[in-house]
PDB file of N, CA and C in Angstrom:
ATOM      1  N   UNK A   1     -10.599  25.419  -0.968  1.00 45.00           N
ATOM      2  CA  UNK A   1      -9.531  25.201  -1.920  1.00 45.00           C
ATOM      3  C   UNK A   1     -10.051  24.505  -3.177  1.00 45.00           C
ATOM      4  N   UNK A   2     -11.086  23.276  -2.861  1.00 50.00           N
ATOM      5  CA  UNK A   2     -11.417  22.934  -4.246  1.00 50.00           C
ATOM      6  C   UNK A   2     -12.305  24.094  -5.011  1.00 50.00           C
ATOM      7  N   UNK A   3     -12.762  24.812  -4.450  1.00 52.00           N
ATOM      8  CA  UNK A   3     -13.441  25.727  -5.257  1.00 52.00           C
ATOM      9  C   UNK A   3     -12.268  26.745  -6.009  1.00 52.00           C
ATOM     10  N   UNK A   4     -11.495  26.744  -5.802  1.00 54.00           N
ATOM     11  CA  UNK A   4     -10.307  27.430  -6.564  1.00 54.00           C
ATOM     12  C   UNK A   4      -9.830  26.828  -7.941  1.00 54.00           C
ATOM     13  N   UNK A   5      -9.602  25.708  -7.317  1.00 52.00           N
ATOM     14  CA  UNK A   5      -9.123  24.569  -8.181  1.00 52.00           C
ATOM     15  C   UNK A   5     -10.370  24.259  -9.317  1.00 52.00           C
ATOM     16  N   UNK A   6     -11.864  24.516  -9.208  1.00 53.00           N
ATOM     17  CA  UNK A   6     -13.029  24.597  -9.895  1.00 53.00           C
ATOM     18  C   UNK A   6     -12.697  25.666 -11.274  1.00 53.00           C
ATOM     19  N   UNK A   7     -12.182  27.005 -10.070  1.00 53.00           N
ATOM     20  CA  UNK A   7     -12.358  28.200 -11.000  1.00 53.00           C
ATOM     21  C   UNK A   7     -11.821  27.555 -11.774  1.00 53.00           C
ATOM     22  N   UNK A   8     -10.083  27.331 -11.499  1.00 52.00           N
ATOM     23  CA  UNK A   8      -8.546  27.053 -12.291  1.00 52.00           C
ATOM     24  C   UNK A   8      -9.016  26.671 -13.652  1.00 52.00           C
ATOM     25  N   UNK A   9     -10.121  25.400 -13.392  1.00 49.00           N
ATOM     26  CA  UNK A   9     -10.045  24.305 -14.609  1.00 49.00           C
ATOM     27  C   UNK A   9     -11.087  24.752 -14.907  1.00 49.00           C
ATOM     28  N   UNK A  10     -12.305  25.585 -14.578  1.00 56.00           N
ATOM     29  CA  UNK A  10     -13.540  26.020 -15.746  1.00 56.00           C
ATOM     30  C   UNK A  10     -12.479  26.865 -16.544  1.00 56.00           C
ATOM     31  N   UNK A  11     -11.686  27.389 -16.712  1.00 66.00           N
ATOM     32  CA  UNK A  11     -11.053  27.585 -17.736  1.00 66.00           C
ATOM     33  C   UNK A  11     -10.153  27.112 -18.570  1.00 66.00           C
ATOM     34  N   UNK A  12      -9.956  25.802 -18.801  1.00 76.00           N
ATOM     35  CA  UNK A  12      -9.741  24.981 -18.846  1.00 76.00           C
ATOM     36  C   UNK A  12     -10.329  23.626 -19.474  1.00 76.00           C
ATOM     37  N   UNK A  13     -11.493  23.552 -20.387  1.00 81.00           N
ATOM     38  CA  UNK A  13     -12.474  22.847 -20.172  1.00 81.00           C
ATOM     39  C   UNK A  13     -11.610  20.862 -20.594  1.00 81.00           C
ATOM     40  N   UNK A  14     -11.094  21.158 -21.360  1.00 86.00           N
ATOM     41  CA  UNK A  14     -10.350  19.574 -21.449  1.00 86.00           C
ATOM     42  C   UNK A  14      -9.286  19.369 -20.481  1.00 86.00           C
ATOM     43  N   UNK A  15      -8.907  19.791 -19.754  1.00 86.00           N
ATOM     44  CA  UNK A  15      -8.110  19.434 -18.488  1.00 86.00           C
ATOM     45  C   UNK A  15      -9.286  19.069 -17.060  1.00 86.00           C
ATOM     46  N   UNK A  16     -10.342  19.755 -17.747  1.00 84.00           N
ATOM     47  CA  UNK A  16     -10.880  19.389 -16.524  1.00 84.00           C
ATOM     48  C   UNK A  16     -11.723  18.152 -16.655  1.00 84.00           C
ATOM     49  N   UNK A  17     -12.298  18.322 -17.743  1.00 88.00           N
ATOM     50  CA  UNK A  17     -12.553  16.777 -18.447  1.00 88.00           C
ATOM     51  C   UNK A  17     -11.444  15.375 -17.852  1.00 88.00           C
ATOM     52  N   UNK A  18     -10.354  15.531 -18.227  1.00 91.00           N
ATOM     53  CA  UNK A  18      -9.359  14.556 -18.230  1.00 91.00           C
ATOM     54  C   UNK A  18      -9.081  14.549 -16.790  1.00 91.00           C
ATOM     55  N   UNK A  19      -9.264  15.764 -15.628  1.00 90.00           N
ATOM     56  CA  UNK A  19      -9.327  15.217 -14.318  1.00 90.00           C
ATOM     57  C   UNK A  19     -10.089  14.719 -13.987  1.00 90.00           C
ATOM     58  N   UNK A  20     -11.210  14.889 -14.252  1.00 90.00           N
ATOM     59  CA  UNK A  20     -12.671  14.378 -13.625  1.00 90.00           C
ATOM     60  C   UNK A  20     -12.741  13.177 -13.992  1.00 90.00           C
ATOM     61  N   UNK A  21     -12.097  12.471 -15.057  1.00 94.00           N
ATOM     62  CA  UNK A  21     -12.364  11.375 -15.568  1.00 94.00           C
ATOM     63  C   UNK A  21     -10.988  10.239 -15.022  1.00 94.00           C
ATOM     64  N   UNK A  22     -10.061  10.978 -14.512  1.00 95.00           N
ATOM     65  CA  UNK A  22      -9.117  10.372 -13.473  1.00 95.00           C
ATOM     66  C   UNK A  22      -9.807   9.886 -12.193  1.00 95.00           C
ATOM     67  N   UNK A  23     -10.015  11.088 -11.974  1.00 94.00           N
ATOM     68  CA  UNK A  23     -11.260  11.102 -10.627  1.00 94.00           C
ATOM     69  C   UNK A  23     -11.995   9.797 -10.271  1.00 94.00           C
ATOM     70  N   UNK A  24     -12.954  10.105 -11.811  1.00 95.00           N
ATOM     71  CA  UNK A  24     -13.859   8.457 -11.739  1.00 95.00           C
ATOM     72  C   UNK A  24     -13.377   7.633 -11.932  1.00 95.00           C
ATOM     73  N   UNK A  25     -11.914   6.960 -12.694  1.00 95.00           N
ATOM     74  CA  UNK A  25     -11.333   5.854 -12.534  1.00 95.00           C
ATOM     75  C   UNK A  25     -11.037   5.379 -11.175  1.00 95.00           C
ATOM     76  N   UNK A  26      -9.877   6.214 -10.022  1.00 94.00           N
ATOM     77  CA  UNK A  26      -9.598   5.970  -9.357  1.00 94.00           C
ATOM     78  C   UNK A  26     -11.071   5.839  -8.092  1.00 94.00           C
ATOM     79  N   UNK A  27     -11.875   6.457  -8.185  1.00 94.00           N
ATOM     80  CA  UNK A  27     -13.200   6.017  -7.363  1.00 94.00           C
ATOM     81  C   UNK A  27     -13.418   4.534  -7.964  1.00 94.00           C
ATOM     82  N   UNK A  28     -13.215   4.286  -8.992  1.00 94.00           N
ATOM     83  CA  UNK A  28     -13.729   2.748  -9.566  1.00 94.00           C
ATOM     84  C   UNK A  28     -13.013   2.040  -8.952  1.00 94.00           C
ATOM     85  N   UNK A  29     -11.363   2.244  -8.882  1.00 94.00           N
ATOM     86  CA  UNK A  29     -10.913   1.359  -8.353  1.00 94.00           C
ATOM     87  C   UNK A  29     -10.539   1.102  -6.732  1.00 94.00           C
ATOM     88  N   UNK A  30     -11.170   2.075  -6.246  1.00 94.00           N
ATOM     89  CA  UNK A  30     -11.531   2.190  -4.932  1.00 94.00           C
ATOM     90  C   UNK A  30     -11.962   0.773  -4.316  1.00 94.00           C
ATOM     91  N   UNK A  31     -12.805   0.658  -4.828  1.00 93.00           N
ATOM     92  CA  UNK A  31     -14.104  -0.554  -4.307  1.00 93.00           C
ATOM     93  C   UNK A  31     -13.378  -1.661  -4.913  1.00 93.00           C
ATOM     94  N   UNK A  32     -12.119  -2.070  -5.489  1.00 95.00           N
ATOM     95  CA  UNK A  32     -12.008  -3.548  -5.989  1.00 95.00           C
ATOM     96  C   UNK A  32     -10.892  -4.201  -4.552  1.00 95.00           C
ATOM     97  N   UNK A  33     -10.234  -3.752  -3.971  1.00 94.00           N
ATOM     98  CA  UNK A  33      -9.603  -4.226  -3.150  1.00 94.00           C
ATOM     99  C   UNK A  33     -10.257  -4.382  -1.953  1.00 94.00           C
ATOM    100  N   UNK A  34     -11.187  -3.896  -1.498  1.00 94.00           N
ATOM    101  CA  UNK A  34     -12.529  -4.276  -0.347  1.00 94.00           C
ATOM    102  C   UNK A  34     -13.404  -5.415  -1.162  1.00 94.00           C
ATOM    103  N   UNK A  35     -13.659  -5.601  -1.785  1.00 93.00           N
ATOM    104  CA  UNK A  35     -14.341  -6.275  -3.093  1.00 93.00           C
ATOM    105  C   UNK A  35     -13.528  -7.967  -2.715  1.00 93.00           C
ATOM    106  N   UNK A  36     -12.116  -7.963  -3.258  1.00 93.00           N
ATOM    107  CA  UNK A  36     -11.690  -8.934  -3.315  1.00 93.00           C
ATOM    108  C   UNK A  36     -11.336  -9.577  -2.099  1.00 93.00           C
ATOM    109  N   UNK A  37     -10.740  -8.688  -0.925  1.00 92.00           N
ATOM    110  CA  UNK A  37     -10.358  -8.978   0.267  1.00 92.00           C
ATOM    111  C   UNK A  37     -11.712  -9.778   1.196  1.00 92.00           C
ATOM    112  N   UNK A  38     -12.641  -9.706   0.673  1.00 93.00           N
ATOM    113  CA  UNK A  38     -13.895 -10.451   1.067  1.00 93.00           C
ATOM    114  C   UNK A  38     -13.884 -11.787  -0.011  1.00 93.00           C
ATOM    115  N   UNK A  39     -13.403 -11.577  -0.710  1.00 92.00           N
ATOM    116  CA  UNK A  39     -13.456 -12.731  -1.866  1.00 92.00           C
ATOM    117  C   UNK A  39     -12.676 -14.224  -1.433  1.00 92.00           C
ATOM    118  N   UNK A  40     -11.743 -12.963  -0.660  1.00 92.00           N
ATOM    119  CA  UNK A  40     -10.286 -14.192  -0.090  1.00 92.00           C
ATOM    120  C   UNK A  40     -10.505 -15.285   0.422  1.00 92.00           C
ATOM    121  N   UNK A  41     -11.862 -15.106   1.574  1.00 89.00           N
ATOM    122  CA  UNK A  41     -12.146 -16.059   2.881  1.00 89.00           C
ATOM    123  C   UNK A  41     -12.817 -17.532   2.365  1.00 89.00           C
ATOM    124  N   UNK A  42     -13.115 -16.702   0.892  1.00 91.00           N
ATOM    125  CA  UNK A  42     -14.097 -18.460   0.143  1.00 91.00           C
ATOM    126  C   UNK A  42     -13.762 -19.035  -0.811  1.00 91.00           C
ATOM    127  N   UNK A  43     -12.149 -19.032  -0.998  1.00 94.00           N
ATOM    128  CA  UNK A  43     -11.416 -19.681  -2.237  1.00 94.00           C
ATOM    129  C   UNK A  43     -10.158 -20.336  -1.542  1.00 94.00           C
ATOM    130  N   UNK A  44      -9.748 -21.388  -2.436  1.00 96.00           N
ATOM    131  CA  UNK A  44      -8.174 -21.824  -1.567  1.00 96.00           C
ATOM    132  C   UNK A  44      -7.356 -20.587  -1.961  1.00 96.00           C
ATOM    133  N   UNK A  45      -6.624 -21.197  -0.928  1.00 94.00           N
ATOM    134  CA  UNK A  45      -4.956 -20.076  -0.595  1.00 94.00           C
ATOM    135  C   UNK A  45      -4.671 -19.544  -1.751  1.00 94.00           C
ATOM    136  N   UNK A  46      -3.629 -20.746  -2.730  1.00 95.00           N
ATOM    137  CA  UNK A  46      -3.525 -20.134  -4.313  1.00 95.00           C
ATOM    138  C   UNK A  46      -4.189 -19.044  -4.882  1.00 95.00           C
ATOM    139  N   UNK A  47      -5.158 -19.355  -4.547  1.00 96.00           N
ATOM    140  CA  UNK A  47      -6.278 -18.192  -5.239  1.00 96.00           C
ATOM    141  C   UNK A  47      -6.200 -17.418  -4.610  1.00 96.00           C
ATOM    142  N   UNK A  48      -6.711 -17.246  -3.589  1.00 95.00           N
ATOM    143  CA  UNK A  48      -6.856 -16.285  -2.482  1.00 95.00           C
ATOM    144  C   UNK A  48      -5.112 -15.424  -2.325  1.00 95.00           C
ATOM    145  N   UNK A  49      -4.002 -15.788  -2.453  1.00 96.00           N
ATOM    146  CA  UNK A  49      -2.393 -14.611  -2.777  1.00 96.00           C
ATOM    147  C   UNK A  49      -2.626 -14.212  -4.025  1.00 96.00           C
ATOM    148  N   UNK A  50      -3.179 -14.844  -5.112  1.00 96.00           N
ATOM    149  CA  UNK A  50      -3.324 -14.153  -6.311  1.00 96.00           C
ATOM    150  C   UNK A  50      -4.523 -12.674  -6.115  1.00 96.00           C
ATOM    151  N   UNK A  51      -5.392 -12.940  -5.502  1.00 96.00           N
ATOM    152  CA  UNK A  51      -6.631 -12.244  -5.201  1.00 96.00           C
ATOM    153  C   UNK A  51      -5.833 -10.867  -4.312  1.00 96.00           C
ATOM    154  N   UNK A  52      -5.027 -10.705  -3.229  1.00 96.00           N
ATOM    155  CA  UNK A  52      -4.085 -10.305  -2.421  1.00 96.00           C
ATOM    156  C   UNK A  52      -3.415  -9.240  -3.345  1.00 96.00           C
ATOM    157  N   UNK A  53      -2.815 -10.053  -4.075  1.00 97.00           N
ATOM    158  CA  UNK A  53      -1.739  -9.140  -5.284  1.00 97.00           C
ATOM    159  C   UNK A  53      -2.663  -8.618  -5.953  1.00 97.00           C
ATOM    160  N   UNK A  54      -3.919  -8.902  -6.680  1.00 96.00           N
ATOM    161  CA  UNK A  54      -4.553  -8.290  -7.402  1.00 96.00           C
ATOM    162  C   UNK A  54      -5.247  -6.740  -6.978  1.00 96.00           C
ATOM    163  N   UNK A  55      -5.580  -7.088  -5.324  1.00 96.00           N
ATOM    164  CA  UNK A  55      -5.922  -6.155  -4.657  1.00 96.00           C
ATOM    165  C   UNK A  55      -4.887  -5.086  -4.136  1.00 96.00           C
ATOM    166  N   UNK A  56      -3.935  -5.567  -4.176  1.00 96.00           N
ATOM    167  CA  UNK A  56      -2.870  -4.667  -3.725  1.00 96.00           C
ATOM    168  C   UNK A  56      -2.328  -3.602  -5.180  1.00 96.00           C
ATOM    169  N   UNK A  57      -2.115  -4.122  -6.099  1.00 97.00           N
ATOM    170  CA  UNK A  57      -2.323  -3.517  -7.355  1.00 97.00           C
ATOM    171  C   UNK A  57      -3.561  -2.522  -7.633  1.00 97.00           C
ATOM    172  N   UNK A  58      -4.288  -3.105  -7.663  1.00 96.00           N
ATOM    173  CA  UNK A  58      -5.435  -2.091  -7.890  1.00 96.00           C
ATOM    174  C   UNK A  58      -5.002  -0.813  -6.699  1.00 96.00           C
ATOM    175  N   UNK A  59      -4.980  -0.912  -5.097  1.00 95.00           N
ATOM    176  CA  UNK A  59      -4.858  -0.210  -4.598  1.00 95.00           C
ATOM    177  C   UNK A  59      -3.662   0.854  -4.944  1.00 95.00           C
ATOM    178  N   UNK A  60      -2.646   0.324  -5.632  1.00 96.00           N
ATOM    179  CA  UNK A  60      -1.246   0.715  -5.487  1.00 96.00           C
ATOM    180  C   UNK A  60      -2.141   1.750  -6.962  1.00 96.00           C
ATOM    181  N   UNK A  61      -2.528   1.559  -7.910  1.00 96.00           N
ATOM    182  CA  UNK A  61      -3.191   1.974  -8.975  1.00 96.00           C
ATOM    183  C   UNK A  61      -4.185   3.415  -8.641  1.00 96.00           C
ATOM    184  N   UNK A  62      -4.787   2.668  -7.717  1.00 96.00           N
ATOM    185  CA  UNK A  62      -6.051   4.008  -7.823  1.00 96.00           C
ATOM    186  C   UNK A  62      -4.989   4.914  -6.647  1.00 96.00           C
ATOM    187  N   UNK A  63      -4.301   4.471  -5.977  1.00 96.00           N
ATOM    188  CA  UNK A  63      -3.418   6.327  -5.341  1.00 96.00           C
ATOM    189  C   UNK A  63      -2.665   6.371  -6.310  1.00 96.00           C
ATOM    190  N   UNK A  64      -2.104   6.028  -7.147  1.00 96.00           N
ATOM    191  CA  UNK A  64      -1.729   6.639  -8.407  1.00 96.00           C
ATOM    192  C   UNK A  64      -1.949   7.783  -9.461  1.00 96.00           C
ATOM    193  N   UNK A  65      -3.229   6.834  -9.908  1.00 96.00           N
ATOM    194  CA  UNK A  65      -4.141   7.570 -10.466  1.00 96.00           C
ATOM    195  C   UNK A  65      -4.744   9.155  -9.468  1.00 96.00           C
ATOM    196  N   UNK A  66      -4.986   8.842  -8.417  1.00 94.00           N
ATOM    197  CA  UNK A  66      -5.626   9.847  -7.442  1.00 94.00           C
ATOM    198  C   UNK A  66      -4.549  10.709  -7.254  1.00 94.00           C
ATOM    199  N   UNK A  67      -3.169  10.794  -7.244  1.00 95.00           N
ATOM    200  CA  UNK A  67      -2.254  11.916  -7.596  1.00 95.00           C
ATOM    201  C   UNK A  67      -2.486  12.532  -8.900  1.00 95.00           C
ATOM    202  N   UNK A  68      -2.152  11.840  -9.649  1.00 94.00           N
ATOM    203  CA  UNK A  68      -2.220  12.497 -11.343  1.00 94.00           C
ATOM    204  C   UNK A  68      -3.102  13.321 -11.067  1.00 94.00           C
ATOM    205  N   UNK A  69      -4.141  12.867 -10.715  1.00 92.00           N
ATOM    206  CA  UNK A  69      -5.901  13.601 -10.898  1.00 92.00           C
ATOM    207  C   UNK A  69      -5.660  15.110 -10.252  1.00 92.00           C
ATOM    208  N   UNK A  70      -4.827  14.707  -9.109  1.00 91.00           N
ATOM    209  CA  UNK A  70      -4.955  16.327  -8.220  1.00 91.00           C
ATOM    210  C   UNK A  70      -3.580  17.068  -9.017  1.00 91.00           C
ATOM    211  N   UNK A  71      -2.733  16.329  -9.526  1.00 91.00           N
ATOM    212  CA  UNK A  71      -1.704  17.187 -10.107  1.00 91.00           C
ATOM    213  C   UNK A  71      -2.350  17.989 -11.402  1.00 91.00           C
ATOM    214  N   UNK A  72      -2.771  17.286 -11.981  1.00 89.00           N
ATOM    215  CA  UNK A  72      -3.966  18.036 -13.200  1.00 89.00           C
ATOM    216  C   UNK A  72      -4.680  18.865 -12.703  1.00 89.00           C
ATOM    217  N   UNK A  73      -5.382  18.438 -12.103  1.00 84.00           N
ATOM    218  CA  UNK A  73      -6.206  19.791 -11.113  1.00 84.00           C
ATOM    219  C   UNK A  73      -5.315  21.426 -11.057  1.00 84.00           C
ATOM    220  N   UNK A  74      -4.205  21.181 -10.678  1.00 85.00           N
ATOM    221  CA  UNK A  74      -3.319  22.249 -10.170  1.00 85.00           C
ATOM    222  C   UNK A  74      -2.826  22.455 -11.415  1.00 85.00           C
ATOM    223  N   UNK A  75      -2.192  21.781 -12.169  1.00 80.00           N
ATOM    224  CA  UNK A  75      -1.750  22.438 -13.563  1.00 80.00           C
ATOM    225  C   UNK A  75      -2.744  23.122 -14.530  1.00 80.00           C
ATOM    226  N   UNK A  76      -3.759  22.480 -14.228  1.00 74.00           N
ATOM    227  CA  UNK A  76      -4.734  23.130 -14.622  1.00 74.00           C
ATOM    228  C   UNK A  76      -5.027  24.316 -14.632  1.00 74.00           C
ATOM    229  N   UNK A  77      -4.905  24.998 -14.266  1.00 59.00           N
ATOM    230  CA  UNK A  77      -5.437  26.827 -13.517  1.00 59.00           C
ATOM    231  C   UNK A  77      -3.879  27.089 -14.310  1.00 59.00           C
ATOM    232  N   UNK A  78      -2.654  27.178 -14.670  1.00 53.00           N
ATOM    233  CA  UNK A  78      -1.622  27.399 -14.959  1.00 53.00           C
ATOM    234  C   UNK A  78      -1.225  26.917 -16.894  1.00 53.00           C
ATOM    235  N   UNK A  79      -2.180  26.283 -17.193  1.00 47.00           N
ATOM    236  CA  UNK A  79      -2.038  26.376 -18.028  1.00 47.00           C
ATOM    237  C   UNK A  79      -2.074  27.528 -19.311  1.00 47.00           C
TER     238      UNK A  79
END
């Protein structure tokens, strides 16, 4: 299926740009909520619920982002 979705957007070349580059955001923000959730165990509390929310955000962010990315994908080929 992703090879479909390849063809879709080589025709396409700035949609596929603008997915791929969704893509790599949400991979970026992959790694910050494993990142911080290790961060938690060596700061006081205060810090450590702020750190929590921060991580939960980011997470709530990059499946965000990681929809858009595949919805572009698919509009893509239809454009």
């Amino acid at each position: 299926m992703a090879d479909n979705h390849s063809s879709k957007l080589s025709q396409h070349p700035e949609v596929e740009a603008i997915a791929n580059r969704l893509q790599a955001i949400a991979a970026q923000l992959a790694g910050v909520k494993p990142t911080l959730d290790t961060a938690i165990e060596d700061v006081p509390a205060a810090i450590g619920n702020t750190l929590v929310l921060l991580g939960g955000m980011a997470d709530h962010m990059n499946n965000e982002i990681s929809v858009l990315a595949e919805r572009l994908s698919l509009i893509g080929g239809t454009v």
